[in-house]
Coordinates of C-alpha atoms and ligand atoms in Angstrom, one line a residue:
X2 CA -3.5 20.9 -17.3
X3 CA -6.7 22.8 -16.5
X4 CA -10.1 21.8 -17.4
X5 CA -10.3 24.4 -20.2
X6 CA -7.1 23.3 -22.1
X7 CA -8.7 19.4 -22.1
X8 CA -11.9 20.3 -22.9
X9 CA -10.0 22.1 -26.1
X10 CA -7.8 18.8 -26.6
X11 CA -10.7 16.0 -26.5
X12 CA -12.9 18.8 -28.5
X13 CA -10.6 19.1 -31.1
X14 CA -9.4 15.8 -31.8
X15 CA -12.9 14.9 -32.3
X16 CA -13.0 12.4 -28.6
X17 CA -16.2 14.3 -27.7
X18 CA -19.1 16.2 -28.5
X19 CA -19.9 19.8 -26.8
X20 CA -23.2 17.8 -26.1
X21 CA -20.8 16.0 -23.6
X22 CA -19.4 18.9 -22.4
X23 CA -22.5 20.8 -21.4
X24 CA -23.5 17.5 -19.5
X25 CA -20.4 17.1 -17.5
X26 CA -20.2 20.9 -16.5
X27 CA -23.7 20.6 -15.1
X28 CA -23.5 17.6 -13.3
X29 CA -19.7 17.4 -12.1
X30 CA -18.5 18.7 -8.7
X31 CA -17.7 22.3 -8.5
X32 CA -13.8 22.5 -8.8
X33 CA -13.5 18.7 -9.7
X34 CA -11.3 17.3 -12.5
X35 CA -13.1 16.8 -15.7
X36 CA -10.7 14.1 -17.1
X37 CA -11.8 12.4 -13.8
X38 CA -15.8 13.0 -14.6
X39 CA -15.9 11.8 -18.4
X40 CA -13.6 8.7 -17.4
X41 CA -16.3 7.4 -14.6
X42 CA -19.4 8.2 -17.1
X43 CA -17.4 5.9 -19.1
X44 CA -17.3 8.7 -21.7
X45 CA -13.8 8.5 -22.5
X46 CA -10.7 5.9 -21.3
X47 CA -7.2 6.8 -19.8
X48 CA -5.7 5.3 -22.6
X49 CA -7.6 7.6 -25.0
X50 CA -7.3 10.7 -23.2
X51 CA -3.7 9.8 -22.9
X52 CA -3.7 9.7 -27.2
X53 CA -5.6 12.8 -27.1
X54 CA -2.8 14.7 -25.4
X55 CA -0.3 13.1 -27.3
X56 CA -2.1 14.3 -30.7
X57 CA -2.4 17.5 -29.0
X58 CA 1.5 18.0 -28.4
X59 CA 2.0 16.3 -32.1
X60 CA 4.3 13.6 -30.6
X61 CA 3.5 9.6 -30.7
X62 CA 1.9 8.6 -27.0
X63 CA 3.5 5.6 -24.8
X64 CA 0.6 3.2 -23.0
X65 CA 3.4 2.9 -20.2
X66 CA 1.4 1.0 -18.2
X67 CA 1.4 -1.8 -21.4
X68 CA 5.5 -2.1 -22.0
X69 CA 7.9 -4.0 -20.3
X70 CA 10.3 -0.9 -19.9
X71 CA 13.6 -1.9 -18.2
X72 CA 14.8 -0.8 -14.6
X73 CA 18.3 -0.5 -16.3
X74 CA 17.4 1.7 -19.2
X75 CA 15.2 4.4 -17.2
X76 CA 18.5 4.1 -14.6
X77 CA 20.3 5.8 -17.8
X78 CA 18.7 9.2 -16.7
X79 CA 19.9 10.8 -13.0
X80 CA 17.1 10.4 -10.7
X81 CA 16.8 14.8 -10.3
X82 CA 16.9 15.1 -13.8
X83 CA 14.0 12.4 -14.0
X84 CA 11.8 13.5 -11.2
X85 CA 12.5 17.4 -12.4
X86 CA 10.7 17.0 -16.0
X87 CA 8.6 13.6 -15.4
X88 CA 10.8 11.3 -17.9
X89 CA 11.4 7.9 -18.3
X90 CA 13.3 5.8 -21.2
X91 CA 11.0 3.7 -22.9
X92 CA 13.6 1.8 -25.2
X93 CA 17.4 2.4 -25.7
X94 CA 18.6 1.7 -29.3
X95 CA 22.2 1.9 -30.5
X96 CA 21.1 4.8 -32.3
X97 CA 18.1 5.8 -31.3
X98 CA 16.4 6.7 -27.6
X99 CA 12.7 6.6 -26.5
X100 CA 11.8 8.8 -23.6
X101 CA 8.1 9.1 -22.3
X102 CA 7.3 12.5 -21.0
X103 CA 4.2 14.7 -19.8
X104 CA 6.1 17.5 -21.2
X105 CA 7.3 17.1 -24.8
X106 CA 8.1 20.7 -25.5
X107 CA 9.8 21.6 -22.9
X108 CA 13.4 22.8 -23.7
X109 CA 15.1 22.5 -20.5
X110 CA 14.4 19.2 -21.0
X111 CA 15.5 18.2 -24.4
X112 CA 18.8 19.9 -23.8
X113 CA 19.5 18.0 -20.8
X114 CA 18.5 14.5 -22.7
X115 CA 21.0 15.5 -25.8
X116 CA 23.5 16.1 -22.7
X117 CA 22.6 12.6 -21.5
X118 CA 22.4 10.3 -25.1
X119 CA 25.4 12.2 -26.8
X120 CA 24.6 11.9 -30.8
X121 CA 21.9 9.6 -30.5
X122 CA 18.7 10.5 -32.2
X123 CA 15.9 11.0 -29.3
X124 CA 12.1 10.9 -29.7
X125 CA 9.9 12.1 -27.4
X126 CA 6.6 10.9 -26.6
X127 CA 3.9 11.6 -24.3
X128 CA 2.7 9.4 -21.6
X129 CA 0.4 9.9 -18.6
X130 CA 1.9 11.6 -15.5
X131 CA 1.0 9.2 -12.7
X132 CA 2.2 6.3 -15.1
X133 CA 5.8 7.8 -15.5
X134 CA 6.0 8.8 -11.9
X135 CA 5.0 5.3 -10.8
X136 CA 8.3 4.1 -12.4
X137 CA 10.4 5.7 -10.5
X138 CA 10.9 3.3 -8.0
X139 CA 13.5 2.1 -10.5
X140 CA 15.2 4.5 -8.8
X141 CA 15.2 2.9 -4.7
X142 CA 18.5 1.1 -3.8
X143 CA 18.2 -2.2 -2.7
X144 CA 17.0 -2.2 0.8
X145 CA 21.0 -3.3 2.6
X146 CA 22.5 -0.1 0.8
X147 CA 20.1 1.6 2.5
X148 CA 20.2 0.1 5.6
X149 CA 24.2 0.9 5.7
X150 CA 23.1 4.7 5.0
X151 CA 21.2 4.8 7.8
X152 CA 23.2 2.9 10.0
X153 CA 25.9 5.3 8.9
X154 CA 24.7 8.4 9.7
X155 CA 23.7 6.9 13.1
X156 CA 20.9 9.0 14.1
X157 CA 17.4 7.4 14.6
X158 CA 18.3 4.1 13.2
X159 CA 15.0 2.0 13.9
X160 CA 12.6 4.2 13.1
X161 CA 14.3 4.8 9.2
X162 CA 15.0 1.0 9.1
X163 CA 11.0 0.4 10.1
X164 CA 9.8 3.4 7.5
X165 CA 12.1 1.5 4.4
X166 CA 11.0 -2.0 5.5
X167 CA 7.0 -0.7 5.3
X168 CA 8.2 1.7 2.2
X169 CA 9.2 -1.5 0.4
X170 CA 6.5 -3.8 1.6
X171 CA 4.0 -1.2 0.3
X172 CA 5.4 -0.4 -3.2
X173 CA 5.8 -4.5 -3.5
X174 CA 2.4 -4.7 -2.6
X175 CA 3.7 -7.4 -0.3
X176 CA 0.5 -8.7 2.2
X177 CA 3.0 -9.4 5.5
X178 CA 6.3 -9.0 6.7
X179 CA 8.6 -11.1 8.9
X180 CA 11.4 -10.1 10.3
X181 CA 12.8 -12.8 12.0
X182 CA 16.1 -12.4 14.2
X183 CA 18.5 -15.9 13.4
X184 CA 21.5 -16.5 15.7
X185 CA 23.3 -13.3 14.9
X186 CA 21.8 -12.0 11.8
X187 CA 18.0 -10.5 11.1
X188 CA 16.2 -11.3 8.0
X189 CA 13.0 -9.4 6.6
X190 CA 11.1 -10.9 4.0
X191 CA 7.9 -9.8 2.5
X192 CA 4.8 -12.2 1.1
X193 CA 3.8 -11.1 -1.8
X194 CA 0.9 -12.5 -3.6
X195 CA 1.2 -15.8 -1.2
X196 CA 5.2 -16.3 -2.1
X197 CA 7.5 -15.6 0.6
X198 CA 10.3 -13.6 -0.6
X199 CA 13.7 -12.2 1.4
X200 CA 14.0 -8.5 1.1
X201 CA 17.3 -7.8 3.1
X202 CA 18.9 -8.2 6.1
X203 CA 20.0 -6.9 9.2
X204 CA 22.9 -7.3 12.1
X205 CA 21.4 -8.2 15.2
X206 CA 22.5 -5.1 17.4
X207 CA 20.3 -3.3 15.6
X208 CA 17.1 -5.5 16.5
X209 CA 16.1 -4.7 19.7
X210 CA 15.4 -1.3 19.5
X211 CA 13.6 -2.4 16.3
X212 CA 11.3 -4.4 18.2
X213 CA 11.0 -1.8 21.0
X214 CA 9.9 0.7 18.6
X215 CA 7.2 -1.9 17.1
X216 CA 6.3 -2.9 20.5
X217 CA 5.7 1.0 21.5
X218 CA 3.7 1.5 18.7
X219 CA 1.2 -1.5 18.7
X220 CA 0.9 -0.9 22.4
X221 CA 2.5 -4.1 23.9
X222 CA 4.5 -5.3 26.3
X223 CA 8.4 -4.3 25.9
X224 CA 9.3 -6.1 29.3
X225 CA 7.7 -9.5 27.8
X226 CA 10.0 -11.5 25.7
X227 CA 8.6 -15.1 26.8
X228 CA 5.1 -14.7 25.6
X229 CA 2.8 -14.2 22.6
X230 CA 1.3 -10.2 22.1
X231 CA -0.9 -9.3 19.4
X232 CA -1.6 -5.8 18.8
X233 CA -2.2 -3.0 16.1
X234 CA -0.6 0.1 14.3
X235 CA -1.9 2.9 12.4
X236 CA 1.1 4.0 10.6
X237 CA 1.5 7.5 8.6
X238 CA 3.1 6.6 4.9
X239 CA 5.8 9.1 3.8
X240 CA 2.8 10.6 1.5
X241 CA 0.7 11.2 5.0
X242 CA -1.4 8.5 4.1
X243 CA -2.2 6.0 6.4
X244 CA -2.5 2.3 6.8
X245 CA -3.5 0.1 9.4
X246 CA -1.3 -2.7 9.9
X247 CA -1.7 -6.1 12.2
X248 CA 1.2 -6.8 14.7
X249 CA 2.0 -10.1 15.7
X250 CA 5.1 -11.4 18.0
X251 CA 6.1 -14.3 19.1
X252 CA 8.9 -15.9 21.0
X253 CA 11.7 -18.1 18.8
X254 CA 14.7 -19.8 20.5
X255 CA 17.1 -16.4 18.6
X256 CA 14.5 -14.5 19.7
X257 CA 11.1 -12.7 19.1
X258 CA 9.9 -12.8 15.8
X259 CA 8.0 -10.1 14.2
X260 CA 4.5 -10.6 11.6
X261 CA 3.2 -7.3 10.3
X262 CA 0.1 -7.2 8.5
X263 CA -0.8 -5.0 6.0
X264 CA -4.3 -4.4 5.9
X265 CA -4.2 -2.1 2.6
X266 CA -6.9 0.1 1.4
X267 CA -7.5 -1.6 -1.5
X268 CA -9.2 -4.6 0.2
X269 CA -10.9 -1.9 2.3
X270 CA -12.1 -0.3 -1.1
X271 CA -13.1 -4.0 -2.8
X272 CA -17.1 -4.5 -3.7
X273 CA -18.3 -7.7 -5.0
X274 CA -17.6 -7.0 -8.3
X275 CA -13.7 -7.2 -8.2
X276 CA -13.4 -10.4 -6.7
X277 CA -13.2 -12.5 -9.6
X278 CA -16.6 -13.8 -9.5
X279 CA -18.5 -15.2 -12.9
X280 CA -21.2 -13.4 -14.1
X281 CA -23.5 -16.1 -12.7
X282 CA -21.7 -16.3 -9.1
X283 CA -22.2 -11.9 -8.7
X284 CA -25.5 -12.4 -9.3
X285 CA -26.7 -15.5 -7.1
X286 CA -24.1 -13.6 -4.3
X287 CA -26.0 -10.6 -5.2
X288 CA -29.7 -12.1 -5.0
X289 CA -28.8 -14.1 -1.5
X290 CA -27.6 -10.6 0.2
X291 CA -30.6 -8.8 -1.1
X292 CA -33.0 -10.9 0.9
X293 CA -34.1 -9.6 4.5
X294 CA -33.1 -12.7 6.1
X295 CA -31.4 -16.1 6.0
X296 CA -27.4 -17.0 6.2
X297 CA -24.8 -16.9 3.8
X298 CA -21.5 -19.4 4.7
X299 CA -18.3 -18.4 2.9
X300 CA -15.7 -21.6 3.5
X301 CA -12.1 -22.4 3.0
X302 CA -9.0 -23.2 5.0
X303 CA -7.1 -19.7 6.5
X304 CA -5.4 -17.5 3.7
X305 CA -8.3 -18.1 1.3
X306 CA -9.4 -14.8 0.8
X307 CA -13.0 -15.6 2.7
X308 CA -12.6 -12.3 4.6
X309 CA -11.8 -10.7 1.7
X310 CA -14.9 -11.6 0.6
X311 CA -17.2 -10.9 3.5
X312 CA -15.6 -7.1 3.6
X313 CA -16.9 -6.9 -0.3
X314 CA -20.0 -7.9 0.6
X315 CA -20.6 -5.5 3.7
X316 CA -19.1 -2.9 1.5
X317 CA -21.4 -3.8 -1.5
X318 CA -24.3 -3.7 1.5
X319 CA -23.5 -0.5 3.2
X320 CA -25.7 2.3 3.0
X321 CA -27.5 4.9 5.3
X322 CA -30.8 3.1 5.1
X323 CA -29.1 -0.2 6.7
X324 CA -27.6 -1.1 10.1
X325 CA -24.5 -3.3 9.6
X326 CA -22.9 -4.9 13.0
X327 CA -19.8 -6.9 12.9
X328 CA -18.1 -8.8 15.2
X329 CA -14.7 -10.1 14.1
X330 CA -11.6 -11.4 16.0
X331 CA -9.7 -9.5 15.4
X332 CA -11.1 -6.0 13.4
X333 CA -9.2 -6.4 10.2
X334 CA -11.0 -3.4 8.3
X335 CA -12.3 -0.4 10.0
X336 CA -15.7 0.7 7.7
X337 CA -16.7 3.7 7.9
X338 CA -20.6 3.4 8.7
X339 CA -20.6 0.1 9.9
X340 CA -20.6 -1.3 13.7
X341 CA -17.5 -3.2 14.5
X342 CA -16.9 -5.3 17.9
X343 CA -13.9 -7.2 18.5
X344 CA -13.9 -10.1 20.3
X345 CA -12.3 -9.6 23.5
X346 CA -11.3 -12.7 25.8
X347 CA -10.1 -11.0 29.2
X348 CA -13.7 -9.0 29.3
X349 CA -15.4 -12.3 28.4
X350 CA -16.8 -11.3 24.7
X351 CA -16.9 -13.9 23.1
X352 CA -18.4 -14.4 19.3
X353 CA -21.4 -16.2 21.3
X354 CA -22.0 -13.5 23.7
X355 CA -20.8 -10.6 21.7
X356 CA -23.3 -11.8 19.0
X357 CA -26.1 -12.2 21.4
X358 CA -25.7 -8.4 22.4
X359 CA -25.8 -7.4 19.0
X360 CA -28.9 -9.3 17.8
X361 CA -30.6 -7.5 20.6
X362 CA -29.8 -4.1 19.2
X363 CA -31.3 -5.3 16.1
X364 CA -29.3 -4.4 13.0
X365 CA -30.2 -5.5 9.8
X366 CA -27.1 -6.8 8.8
X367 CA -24.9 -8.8 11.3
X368 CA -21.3 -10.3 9.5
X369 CA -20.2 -12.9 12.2
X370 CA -16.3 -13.2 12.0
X371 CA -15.9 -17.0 12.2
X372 CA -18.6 -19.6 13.7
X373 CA -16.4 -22.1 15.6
X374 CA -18.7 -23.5 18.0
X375 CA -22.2 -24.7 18.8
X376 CA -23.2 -21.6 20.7
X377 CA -22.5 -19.2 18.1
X378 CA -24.0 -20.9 15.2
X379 CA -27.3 -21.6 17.2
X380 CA -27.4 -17.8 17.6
X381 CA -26.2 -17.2 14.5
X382 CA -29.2 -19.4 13.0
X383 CA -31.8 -17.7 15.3
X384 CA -30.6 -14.3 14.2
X385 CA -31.1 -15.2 10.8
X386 CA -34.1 -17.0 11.3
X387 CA -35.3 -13.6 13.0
X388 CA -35.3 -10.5 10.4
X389 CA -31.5 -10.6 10.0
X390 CA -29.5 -11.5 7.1
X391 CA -26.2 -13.3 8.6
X392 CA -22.5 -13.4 7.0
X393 CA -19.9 -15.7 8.4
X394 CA -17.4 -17.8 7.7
X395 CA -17.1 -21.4 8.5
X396 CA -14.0 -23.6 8.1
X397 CA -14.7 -26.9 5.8
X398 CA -12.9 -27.1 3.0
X399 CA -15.9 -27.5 0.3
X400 CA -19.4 -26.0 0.1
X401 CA -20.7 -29.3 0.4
X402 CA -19.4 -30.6 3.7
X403 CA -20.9 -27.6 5.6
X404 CA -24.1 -28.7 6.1
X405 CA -23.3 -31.8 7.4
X406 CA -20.7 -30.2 10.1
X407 CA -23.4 -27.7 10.9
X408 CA -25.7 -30.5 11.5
X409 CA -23.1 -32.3 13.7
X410 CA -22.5 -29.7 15.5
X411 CA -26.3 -30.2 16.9
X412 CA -28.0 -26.9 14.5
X413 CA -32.0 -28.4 14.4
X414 CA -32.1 -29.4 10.5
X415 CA -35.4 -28.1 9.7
X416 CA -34.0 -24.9 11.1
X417 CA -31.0 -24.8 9.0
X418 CA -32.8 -25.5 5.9
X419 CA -35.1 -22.5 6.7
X420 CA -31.9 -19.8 7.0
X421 CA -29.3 -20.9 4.8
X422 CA -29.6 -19.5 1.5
X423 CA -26.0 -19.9 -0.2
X424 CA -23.0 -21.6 0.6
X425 CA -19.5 -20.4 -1.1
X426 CA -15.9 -22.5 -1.0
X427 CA -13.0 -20.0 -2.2
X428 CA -9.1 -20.6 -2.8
X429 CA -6.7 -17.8 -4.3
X430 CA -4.9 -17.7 -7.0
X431 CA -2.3 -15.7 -8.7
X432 CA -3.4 -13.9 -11.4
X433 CA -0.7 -13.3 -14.4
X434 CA 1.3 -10.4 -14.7
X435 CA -0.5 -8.7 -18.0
X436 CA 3.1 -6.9 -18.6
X437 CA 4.6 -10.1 -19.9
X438 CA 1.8 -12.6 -20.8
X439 CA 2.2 -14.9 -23.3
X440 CA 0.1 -17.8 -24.6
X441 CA 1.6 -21.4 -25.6
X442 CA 0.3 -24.1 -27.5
X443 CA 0.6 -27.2 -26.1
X444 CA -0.6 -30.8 -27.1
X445 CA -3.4 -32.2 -25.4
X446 CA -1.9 -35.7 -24.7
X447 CA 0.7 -33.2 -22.3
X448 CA -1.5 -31.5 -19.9
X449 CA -3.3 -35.4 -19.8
X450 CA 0.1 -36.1 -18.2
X451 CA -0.1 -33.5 -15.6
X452 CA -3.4 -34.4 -14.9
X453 CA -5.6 -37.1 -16.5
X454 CA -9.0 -35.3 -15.8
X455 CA -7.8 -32.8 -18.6
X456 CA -9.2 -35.0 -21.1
X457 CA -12.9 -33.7 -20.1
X458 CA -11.8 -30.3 -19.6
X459 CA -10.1 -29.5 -22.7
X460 CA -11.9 -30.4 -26.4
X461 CA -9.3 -29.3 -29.0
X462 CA -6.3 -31.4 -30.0
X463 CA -3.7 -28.7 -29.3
X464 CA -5.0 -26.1 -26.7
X465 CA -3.9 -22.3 -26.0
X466 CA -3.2 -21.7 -22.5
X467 CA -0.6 -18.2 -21.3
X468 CA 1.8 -17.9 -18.5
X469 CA 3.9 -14.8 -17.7
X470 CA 7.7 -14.5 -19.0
X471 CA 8.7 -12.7 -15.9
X472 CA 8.9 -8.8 -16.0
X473 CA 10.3 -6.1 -14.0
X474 CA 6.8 -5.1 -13.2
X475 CA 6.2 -8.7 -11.3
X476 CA 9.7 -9.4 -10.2
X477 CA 10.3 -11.8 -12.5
X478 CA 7.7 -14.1 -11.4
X479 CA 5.4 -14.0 -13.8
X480 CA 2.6 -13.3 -11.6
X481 CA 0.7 -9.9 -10.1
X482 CA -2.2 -10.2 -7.3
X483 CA -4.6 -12.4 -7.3
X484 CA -8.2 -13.8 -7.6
X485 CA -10.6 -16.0 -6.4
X486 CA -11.9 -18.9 -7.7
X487 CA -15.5 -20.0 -5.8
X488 CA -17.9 -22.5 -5.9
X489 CA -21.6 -22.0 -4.9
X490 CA -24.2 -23.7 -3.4
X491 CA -27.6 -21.7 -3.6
X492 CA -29.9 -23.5 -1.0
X493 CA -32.5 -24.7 -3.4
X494 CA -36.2 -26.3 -1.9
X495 CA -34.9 -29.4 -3.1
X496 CA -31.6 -28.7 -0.4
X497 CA -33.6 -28.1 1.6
X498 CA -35.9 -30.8 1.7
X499 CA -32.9 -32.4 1.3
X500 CA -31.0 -31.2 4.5
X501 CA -33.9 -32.7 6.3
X502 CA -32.9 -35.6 6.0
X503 CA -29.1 -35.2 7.8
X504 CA -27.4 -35.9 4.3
X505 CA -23.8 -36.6 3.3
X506 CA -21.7 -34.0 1.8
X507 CA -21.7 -36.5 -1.3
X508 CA -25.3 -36.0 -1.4
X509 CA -25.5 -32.5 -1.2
X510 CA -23.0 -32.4 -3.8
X511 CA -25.1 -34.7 -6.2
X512 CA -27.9 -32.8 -5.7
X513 CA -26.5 -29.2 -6.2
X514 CA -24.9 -30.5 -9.6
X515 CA -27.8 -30.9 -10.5
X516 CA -28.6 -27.3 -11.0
X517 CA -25.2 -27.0 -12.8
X518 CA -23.2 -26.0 -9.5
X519 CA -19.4 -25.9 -10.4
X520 CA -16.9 -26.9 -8.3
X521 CA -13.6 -24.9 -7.7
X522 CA -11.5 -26.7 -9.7
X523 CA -14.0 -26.0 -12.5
X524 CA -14.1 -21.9 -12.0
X525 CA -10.4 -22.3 -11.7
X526 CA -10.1 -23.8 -15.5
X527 CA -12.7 -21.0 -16.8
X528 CA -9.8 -18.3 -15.8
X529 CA -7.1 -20.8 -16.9
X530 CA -8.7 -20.7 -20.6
X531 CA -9.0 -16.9 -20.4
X532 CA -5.8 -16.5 -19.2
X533 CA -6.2 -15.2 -15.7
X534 CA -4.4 -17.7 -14.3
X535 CA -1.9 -20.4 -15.4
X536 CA -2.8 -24.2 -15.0
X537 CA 0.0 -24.9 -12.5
X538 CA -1.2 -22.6 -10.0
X539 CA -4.7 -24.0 -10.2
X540 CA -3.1 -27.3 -9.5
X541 CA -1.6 -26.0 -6.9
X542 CA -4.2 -24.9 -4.9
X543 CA -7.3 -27.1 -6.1
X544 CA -8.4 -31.0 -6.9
X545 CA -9.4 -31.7 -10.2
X546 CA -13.0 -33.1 -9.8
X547 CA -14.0 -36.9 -9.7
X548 CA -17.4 -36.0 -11.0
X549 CA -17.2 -33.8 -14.1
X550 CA -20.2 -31.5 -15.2
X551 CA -20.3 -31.9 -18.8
X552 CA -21.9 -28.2 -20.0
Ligands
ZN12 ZN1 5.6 -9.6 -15.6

């Protein structure tokens, strides 16, 4: 549709004003979409523009993206026929058949449906293109069919095997994949939202010229089959797009076993605000990061999203006005406008010495991958203390016990209670797959059984929580993505009078609580009572407190 035909649509149906109009047509791009322009001024939604059309083409509209449509039904129409007009089968009654469509009056199309559903009655509605093409992948074959295909026609074998393993991956929205050679069979699985999963598998003939290819690609060794390589690929996406991914092989007693990484551009794209952060957490994060100087610690074991988190911030930072400098071990997200030095042990840059360089050049912003020893985090504190505001992460598994490992680890005290300004803790969790949500009531006295701190958490007799069914949409697990949960230590004066006396974690704790810090396991039942997350996977992942903030 061109810009004049929607301005007509949304004008008519009364969705906006011509004041609107001669607003967006002065200040929108030459040549940009309009639909695009009023959604981001927050002028109009998808789901209403998608109703304006609909009224427009007098047929009912379909919020695809909010029904649990069924792989078998939109099977029910050949894949050309499907792609040709954009349709999809919402629901198939016994004498009735919902299709979705971006183009209800076309005729083509309605005589190949009556060609299709024989004497059933059809009704077409209208639904948003990119929603009904994203469905499509109803359409893929399970990856082994494939795999025979290829195998079949022989030609180029690993490189189609490697494009539908990283096809798959990507549509799954899966984080890694290991493929993994057994004693005469392969098997790839992909880890989605922290589960492992098996996608397919593979004879072992195939395999080495699998691995060759990999190894060619990331730049490794292909003559080394006893040791460890790490390396990189930038790999083009059918749709030319591209996507950096992490290669990591290792040597198993069947042989060498593949980790790919996916660094996906939507982590690269993240800013503070879609983290999953509280209202209050954005804007003490937001306060600390503003500041010229001082330190701020994210903590949590590996796989806690603290990178994740550090790349929002930076992103959230980044602007011409500011230097940024990183240096990371490895690189995991190339920024564009920011300074980024991997460590690199055969040249003898380390975090310490890498860091020390970098200070020197005087940025204003310096992220610090990891501080794992004394050297760096005396820097690190120096750099801070010096007209730089520091980012880092630090392994300890609550905000808490950081201060008292950085004080072990020999940092001056009064010199960490002049640079630290927050501490964060962080786990993942996944979030609930909105296709197939559902809430359940469920006594109190039950979730007491799971866990006996439930008593403070929950006041009502019977209490509403959700969980997901299991869709298509999630793969039946109830779950899509994730979030974080966090808990934040703002380095108050009384912290830091505090740190100068070498404190226990406990005490820091205490203290902290006492401007109503929660902990994670708190944050965690915040999104379990709005339905983020389920209580089960909060258990999972985090303690119920011993202590409980009463609010
Ligand atoms: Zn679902």
């Amino acid at each position: 549709m061109t810009n004049e035909e929607i301005k007509k649509i949304l004008l008519e149906g009364n969705y906006i004003t011509p004041e609107d109009i001669t607003r967006a047509e002065k200040n929108m791009n030459k040549g940009g979409s309009l639909v695009d322009y009023l959604i981001d001024e927050g002028i109009i939604t998808v789901s209403i523009f998608g109703q304006a059309t609909a009224e427009f083409f007098q047929v009912p509209y379909t919020n695809l993206g909010s029904y649990p449509l069924s792989k078998n039904d939109i099977i029910k129409i050949p894949e050309d026929i499907a792609k040709k007009f954009k349709v999809v089968v919402v629901t198939d009654a016994p004498e009735e058949v919902v299709v979705a469509t971006d183009n209800p009056k076309e005729v083509e199309l309605i005589k190949a449906l009556e060609l299709i559903f024989k004497k059933k009655k059809i009704t077409i509605t209208y639904a948003l293109p990119e929603s009904i093409t994203n469905l499509f992948v109803a359409y893929q074959k399970p990856l082994e069919t494939r795999f025979s295909k290829i195998i079949e026609g022989n030609t180029r074998v690993a490189p189609e095997i490697i494009d539908e393993i990283i096809g798959d991956a990507i549509n799954l929205n899966a984080s890694d994949i290991h493929i993994e050679p057994l004693t005469d069979e392969v098997v790839i699985r992909f880890r989605i939202d922290g589960v492992m999963q098996e996608a397919g598998r593979i004879k072992k003939q195939f395999y080495e010229n699998i691995l060759n290819r990999i190894k060619v690609q990331g730049k490794l060794r292909i003559d080394e089959h006893y040791g460890a390589q790490d390396g990189s690929i930038r790999y083009q996406q059918k749709d030319k797009k591209y996507i950096d991914m992490r290669i990591s092989i290792i040597p198993t007693i069947d042989g060498e076993k593949i980790v790919i990484r996916l660094l996906g551009e939507y982590v690269r794209g993240l800013e503070t605000g879609d983290l999953g952060l509280s209202k209050d957490d954005e804007n003490i994060i937001n306060e600390a990061a503003r500041k010229p100087f001082g330190m701020i610690l994210v903590t949590g074991p590996t796989g806690a999203g603290k990178s994740t988190t550090l790349y929002a911030l930076v992103r959230s930072l980044n602007s011409p006005r500011v230097n940024i400098t990183t240096i990371e071990d490895p690189v995991e997200y190339r920024i564009t406008g920011v300074n980024q030095v991997q460590v690199n042990p055969l040249t003898n840059l380390t975090f310490a010495k890498g860091l020390r360089s970098i200070v020197r050049q005087d940025p204003d912003i310096v992220l610090v991958g990891e501080i794992r020893d004394t050297e760096t985090a005396e820097i690190a504190v120096n750099a801070a203390l010096t007209g730089h505001l520091l980012l880092s992460t630090f392994h300890a598994n609550d905000a808490a016990t950081a201060i008292p490992r950085l004080l072990n680890m020999g940092i001056e005290p009064f010199l960490l209670a002049s640079t630290l300004e927050l501490i964060v803790a962080q786990r993942l969790v996944r979030r609930i797959c909105m296709h197939c949500r559902y809430s359940v009531t469920i006594p109190k006295t039950q979730l007491i059984k799971k866990f006996k701190q439930a008593q403070n958490y929950f006041e009502e007799e019977n209490v509403t929580l959700y969980e997901g069914k299991g869709c298509e949409e999630c793969n039946n697990t109830g779950y899509i993505g994730r979030t974080g949960i966090f808990e934040f230590i703002k380095i108050t004066p009384e912290i830091q009078n505090l740190i100068l006396t070498n404190p226990a974690s406990g005490q820091v704790w205490t203290e902290a609580r006492k401007s109503g810090t929660q902990n994670l396991f708190e944050d965690g039942i915040d999104k379990v009572k709005n339905g983020i997350t389920t209580i089960d996977e909060l258990l999972r992942v985090a303690e119920p407190s011993r202590d409980y903030l009463s609010k």
